[in-house]
Amino acid sequence: MDRFTALADPTRRAILEMLARRGEMAASDIAAQFDVSAPAISQHLKALREAGLVVMERRAQQRIYRLNTAAVRDIENWANRLQQQWERRLDSLEAFLKSEEED
């Protein structure tokens, strides 16, 4: 699954925010935070894992999840590049409008 498709779901975003705050968590602890079934949360975790946004580690009978910080950093870098492009365009527009006012 594409990272942005995975991020489109509010439950998945909430899971990512939870992992960002708490570090790593067992799948059962994540599921306990939501009013949906454990299998539904398991499907969300699978989508996040397939998108590369989380990493899962097996510890005995538990599945421990944590953010894939490299993937989150990639998204942040993409968003920053997009912001810089828009700022340059807005700066150009502002310069153009100022030059029109002076004429």
Steps between C-alpha positions, in 0.01 A plus 500: 500500500617852419603709803255777425216254451584352840503849653158580355325292765436682832543183708841439345603859564388460862710184531804682363447790740469257788823326404674836462398591857559165666784347302423135452181317587361150483223447247261407781575829680438694181170319441389575857509872419230477232129421490540263207581132495852367549490343150417843353799655678711208380402588142595865559836393642555274199431791264741723693764227494455440124532875441825496696374743763536261794735218588380187677711280723389170650576457867378165624123506435483878452536712192668827588455799269700819470525781248735465209667835557676493163164477321352780710809711426452435126142632521617800699769577241244471219264738682784746559596496131138564406478787748818656360363479146179675605691766692709574189186527289335731753814712519497531119133595505563760770788651297281509189214672683735758650643574156146543363415746781807708416405530133 
